[in-house]
C-alpha positions as a printed NumPy array, in Angstrom:
array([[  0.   ,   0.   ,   0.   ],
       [  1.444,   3.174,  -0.767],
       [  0.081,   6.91 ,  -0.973],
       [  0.692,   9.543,  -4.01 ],
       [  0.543,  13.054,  -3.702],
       [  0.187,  15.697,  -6.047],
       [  0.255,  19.222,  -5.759],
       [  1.766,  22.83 ,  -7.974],
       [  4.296,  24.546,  -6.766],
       [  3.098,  28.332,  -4.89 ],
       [  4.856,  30.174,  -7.779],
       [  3.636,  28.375, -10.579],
       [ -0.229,  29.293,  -9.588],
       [  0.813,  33.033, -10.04 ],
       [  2.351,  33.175, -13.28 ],
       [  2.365,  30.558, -16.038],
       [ -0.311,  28.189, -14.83 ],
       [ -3.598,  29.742, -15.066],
       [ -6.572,  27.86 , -14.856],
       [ -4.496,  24.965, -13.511],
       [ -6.617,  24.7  , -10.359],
       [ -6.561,  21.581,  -7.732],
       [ -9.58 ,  20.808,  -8.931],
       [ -8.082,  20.59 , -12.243],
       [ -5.182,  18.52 , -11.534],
       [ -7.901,  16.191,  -9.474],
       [-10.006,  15.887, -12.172],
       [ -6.879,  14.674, -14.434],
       [ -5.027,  12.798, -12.283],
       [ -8.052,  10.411, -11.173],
       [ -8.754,  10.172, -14.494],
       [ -5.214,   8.884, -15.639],
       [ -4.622,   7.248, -12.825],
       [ -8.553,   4.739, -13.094],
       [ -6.566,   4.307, -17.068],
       [ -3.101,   3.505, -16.039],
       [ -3.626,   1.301, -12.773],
       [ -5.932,  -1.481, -13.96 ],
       [ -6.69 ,  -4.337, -11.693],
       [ -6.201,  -6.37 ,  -9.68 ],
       [ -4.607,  -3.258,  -8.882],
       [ -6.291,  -1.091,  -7.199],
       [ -6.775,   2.838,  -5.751],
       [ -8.927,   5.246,  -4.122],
       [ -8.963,   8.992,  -4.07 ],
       [ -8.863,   9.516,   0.009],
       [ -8.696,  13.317,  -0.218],
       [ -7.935,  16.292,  -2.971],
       [ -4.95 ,  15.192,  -4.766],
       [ -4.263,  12.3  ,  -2.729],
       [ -4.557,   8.711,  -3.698],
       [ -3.937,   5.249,  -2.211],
       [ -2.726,   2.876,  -4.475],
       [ -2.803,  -0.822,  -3.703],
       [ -0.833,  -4.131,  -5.411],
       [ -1.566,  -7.135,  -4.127],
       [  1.636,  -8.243,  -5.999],
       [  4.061,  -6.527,  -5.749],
       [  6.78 ,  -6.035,  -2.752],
       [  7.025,  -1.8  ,  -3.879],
       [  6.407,   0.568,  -6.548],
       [  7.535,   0.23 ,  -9.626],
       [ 10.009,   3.704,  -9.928],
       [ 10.164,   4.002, -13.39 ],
       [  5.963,   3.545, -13.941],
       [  5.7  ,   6.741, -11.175],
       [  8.692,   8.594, -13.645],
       [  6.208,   7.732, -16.587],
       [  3.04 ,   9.098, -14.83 ],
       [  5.043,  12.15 , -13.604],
       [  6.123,  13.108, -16.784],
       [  2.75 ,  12.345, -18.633],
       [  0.485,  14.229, -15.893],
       [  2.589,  16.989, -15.48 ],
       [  2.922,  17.446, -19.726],
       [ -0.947,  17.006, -19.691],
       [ -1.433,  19.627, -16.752],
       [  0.935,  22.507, -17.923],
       [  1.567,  21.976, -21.615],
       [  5.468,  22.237, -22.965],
       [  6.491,  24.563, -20.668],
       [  9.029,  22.305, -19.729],
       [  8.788,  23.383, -16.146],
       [  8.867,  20.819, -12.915],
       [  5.299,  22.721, -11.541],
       [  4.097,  19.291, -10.694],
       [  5.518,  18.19 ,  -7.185],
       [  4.553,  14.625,  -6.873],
       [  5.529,  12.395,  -3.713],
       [  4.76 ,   8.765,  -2.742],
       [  4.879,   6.928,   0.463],
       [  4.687,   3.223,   1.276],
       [  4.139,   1.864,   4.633],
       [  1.951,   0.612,   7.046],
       [ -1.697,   1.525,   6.604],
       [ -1.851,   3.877,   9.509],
       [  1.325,   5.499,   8.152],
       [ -0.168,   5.571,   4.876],
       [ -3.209,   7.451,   5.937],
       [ -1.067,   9.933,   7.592],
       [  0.358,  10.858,   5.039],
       [ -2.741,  11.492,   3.065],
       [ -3.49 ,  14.155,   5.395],
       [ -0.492,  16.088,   5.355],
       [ -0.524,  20.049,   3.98 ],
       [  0.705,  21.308,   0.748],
       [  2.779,  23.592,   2.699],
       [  4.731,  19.984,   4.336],
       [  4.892,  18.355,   0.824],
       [  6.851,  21.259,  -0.725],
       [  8.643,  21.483,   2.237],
       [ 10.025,  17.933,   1.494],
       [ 10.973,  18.936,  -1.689],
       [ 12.976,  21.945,  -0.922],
       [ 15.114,  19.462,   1.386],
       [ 13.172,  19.047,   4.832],
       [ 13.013,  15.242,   5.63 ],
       [ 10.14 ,  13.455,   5.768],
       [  8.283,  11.288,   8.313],
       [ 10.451,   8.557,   9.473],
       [  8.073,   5.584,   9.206],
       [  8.269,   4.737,   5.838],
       [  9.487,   4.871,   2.201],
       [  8.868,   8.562,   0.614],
       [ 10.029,   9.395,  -2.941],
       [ 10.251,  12.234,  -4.714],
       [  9.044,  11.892,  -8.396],
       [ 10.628,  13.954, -11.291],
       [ 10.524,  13.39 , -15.033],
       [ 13.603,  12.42 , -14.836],
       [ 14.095,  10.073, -12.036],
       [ 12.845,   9.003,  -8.768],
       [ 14.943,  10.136,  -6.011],
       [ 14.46 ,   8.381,  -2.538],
       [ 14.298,  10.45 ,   0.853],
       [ 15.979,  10.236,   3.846],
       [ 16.59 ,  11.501,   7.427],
       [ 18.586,  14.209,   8.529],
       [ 22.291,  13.65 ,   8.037],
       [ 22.228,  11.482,   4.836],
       [ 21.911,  11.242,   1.142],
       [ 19.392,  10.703,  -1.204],
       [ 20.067,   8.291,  -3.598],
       [ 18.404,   7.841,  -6.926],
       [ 16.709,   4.777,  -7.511],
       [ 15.385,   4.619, -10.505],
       [ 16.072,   6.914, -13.745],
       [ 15.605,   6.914, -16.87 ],
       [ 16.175,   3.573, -18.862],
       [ 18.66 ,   2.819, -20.338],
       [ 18.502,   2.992, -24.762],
       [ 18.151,  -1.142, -25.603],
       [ 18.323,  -2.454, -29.07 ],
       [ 15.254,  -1.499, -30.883],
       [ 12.419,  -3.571, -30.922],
       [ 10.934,  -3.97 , -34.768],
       [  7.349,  -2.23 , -35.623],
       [  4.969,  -4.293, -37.016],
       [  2.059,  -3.256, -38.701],
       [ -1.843,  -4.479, -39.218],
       [ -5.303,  -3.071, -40.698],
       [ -8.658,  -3.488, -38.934],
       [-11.971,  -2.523, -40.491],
       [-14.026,   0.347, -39.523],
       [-17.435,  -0.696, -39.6  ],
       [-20.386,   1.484, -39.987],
       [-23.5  ,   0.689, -37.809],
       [-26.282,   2.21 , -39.939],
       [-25.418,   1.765, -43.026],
       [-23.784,  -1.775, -42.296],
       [-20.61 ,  -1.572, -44.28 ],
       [-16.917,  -1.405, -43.565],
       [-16.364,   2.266, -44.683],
       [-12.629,   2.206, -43.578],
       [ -9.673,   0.793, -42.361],
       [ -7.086,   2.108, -39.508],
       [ -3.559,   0.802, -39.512],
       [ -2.791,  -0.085, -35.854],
       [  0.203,  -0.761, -34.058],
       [  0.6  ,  -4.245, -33.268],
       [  2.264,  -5.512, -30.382],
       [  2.583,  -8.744, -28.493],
       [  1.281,  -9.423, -25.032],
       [  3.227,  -8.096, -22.573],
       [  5.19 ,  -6.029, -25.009],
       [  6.59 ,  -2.451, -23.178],
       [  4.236,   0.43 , -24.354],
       [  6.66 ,   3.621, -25.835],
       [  7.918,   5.579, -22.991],
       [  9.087,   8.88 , -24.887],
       [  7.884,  11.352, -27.631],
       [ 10.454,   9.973, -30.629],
       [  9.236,   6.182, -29.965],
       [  5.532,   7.419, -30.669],
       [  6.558,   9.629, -33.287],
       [  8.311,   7.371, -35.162],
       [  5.698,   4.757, -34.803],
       [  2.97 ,   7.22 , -35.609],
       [  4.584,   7.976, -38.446],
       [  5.945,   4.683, -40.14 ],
       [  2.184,   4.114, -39.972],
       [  1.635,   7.226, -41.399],
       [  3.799,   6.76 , -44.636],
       [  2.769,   2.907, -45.176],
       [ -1.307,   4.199, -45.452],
       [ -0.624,   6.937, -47.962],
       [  1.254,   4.   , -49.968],
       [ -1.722,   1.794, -50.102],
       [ -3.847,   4.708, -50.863],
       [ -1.804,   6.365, -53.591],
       [ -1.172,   2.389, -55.349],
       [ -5.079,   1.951, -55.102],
       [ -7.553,   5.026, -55.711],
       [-10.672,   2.958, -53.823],
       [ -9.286,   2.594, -50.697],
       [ -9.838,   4.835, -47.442],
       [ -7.913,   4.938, -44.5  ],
       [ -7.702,   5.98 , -40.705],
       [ -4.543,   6.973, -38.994],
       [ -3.402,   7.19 , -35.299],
       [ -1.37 ,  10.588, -34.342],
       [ -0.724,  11.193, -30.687],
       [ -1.958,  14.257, -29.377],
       [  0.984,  15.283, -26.933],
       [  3.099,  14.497, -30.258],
       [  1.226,  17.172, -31.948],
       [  1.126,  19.665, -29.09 ],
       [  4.775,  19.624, -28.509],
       [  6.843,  22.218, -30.401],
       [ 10.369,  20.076, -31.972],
       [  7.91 ,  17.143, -32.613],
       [  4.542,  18.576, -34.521],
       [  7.721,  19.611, -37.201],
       [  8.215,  16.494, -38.349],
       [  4.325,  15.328, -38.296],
       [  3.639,  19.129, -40.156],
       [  6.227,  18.241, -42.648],
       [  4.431,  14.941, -43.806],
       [  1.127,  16.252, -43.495],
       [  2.041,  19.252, -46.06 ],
       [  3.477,  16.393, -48.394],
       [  0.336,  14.725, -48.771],
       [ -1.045,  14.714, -52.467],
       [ -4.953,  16.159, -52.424],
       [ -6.324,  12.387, -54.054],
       [ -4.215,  10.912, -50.865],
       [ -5.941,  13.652, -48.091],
       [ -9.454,  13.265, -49.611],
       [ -9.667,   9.895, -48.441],
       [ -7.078,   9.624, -45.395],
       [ -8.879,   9.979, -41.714],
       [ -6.689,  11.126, -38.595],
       [ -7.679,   9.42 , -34.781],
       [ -6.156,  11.667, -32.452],
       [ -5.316,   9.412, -29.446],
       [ -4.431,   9.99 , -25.821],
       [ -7.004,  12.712, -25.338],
       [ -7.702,  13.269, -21.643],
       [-10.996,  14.09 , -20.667],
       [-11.308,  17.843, -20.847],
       [ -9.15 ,  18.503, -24.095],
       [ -6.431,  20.752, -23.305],
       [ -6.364,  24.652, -24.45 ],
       [ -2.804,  23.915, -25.617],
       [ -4.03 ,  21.288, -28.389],
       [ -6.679,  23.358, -29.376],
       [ -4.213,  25.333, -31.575],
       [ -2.018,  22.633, -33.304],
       [ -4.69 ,  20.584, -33.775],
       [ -6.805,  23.575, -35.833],
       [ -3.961,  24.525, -37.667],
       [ -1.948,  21.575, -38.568],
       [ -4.37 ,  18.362, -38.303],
       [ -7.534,  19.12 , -39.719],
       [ -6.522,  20.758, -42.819],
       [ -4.74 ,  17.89 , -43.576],
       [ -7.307,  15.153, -43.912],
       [-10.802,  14.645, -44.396],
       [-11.915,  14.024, -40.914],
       [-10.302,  14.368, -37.764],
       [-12.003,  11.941, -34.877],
       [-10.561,  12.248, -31.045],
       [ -9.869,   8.936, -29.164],
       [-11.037,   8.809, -25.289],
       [-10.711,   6.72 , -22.593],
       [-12.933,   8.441, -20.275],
       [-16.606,   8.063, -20.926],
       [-17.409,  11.169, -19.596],
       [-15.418,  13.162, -22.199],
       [-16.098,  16.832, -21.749],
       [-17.602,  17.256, -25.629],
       [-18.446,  20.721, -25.366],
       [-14.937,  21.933, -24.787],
       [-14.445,  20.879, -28.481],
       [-14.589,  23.59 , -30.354],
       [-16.906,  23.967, -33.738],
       [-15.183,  22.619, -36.399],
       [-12.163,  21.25 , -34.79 ],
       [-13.623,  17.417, -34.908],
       [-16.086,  15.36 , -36.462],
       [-15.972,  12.824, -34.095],
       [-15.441,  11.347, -30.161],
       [-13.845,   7.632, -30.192],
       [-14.158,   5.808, -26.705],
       [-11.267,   3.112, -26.592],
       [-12.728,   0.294, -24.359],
       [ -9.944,  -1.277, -22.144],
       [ -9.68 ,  -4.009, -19.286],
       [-10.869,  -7.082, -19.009],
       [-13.847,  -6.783, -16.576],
       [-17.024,  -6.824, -19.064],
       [-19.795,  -5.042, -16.648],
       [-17.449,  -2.042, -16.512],
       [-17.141,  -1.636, -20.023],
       [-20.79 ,  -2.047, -20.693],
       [-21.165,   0.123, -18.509],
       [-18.857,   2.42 , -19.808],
       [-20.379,   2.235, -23.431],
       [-23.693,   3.108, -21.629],
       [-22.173,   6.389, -20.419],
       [-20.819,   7.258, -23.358],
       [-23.632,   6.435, -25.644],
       [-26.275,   7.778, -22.916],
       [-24.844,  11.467, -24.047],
       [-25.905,  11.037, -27.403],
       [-27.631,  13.991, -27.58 ],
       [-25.349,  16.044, -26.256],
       [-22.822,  15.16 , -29.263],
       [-25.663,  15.237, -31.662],
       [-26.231,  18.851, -30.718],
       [-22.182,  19.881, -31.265],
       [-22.244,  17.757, -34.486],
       [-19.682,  14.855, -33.34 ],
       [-20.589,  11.359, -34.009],
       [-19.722,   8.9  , -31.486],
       [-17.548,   5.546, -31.971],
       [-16.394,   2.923, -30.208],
       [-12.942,   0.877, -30.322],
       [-12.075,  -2.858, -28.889],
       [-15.435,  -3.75 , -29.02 ],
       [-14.945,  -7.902, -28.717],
       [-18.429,  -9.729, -28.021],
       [-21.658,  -9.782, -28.807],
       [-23.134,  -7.908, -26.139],
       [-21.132,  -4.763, -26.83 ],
       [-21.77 ,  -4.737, -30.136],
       [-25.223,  -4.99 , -29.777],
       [-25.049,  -2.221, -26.932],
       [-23.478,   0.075, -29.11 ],
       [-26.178,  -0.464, -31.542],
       [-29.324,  -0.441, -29.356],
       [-27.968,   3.031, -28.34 ],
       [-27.126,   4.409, -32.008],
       [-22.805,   4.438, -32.138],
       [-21.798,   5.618, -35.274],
       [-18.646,   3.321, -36.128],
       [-17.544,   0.755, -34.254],
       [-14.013,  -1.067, -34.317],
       [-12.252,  -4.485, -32.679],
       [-11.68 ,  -7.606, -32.491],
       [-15.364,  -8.395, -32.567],
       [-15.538,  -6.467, -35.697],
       [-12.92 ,  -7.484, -37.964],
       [-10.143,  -9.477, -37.898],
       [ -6.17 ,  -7.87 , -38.183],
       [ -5.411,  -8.039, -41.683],
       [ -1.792,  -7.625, -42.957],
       [ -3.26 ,  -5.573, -46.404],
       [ -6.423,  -2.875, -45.752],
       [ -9.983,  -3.317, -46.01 ],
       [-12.108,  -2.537, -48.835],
       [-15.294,  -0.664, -48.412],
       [-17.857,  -3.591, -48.69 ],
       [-21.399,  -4.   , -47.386],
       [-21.504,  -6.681, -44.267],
       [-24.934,  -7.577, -42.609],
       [-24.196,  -6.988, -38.738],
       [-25.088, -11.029, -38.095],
       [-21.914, -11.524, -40.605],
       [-19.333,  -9.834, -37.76 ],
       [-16.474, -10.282, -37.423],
       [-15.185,  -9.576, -40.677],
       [-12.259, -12.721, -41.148],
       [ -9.823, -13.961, -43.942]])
């Protein structure tokens, strides 16, 4: 059992940060945290940016996951500043310890980070983007226990298509080229391993779309990738390549798109993204997406990813997503889901009118794309 903290340091509420509020960085950390700690792990929010985290298998924290969510809660918090205004702090110990802990001011946490030790009965680290430093007493030295890994040899990146299926008119309309990666398989842990996966993706669907005029395809592009100045370049520079009988039928997913989108995406995403392809669709993993912080225009669509393997949640999950129907109607955004992979979600998602649906349930992972084709639903999943 262990307890994270998160708070902003004084200065940064006075100048850079605006509208970076505790309730804010509540709202976004519970949110990343329910996506990032799935069971039979397990956490609860005990008071404003504190959280007990539980894992019934494991001895300790993993330092280099708490680097990870460091780095991507304070990016999605504050933008590219490239400032340390997150202060995040963990402690592992006994449960009364724990709870202690939970309670202590923001004024004590910062106060552990300028250099003041902190309580003696347990394990408290310090998490930065670039390491984990442990604390200790009075009188000795912090040593770093985990930083960043070490470059390994590069593992390949393989490639696959999956059909986009259309729920009321019953056809496959599209396909997105995915990622594919074996169970267990590490996710990326920086900006130039999504990039270049993002992009290799990129560059094999406008080959298949410029050697066969029929086909239409959908392509991932990380937000945070697009948001961050020295990256968008490289994304700007392919999107300005692409010939106008390529764009007219290429569709960008924006992935990892928190639940209230971010003021700082609002602006790359206008400007570089959606002039560049015929429709731009934002992936979730909340179902309670904030919709109407999406400006006019900027989308045409909401995607909720479904994840874990516990099937009531994500029914219920495509319930709340699906219940706000209106809502998206009203802004113009159809809705979509992705992993769908049974029977009941499928027919979920069409007793409560999702657009386009996608996974395993769906269609199968081809190695070429799909071809726009009429499919009765009772004919899912679409295989060899």
């Amino acid at each position: 059992m262990a307890c994270l903290r998160i708070c902003i340091e004084h200065g940064a509420r006075e100048t850079a940060v605006e509208g970076v509020t505790p309730a804010k960085i509540d709202k976004t950390a519970s949110s990343y945290i329910e996506a990032h700690w799935p069971a039979p792990r397990r956490y609860g929010r005990v008071a404003p940016g504190a959280y007990v985290l539980v894992d019934p298998h494991a001895d300790y924290l993993d330092g280099e996951e708490l680097r990870h969510m460091a780095s991507e809660l304070q990016l999605r918090l504050f933008g590219t500043q490239g400032r340390d205004d997150l202060c995040m702090l963990t402690f592992e110990g006994e449960e009364e310890q724990v709870l202690k802990f939970s309670t202590l001011t923001e004024e004590e946490l910062l106060a552990m980070r300028g250099g003041k030790p902190p309580p003696p009965e347990g394990r408290t680290r310090l998490i930065r983007r670039d390491g984990v430093a442990e604390l200790a007493p009075w009188g000795s030295t912090p040593r770093v226990v985990a930083a960043k890994p070490k470059a390994e040899a590069q593992t390949p990146i393989h490639l696959g298509w999956r059909g986009v299926y259309n729920l009321g008119s019953q056809k496959f309309e599209s396909s997105e080229i995915m990622v594919v990666r074996k169970p267990g398989a590490p996710e990326p842990q920086d900006d130039s391993e999504f990039a270049e996966a993002d992009l290799l993706a990129f560059d094999r669907a406008v080959a298949a779309l410029e050697a066969d005029p029929s086909l239409k395809a959908w392509v991932g592009i990380r937000m945070w990738s697009v948001v961050r100045a020295g990256i968008r370049e490289a994304y700007q520079a392919r999107f300005t390549a692409l010939p106008p009988s390529v764009r007219e039928r290429m569709a960008a997913v924006i992935y990892e798109v928190p639940r209230d989108l971010p003021f700082s995406a609002i602006a790359p995403l206008r400007d570089i993204v959606l002039p560049s392809f015929a429709r731009v669709d934002l992936r979730v993993l909340d179902a309670g997406f904030y919709c109407q912080a999406v400006p006019e225009g900027l989308a045409h669509g909401v995607v909720l990813q479904l994840e874990g393997d516990d099937e009531k949640s994500r029914l219920l999950k495509i319930h709340r997503f699906l219940s706000d129907r209106k809502v998206y109607a009203a802004r113009r955004l159809r809705q979509g889901l992705a992993g769908v992979r049974n029977a009941r979600e499928l027919e979920l998602a069409r007793r409560m009118g999702a657009n386009t649906i996608k996974g395993p349930f769906v269609s199968g992972l081809f190695a070429t794309p799909v071809t726009e084709q009429e499919t009765p639903i009772d004919e899912l999943p679409l295989a060899v």
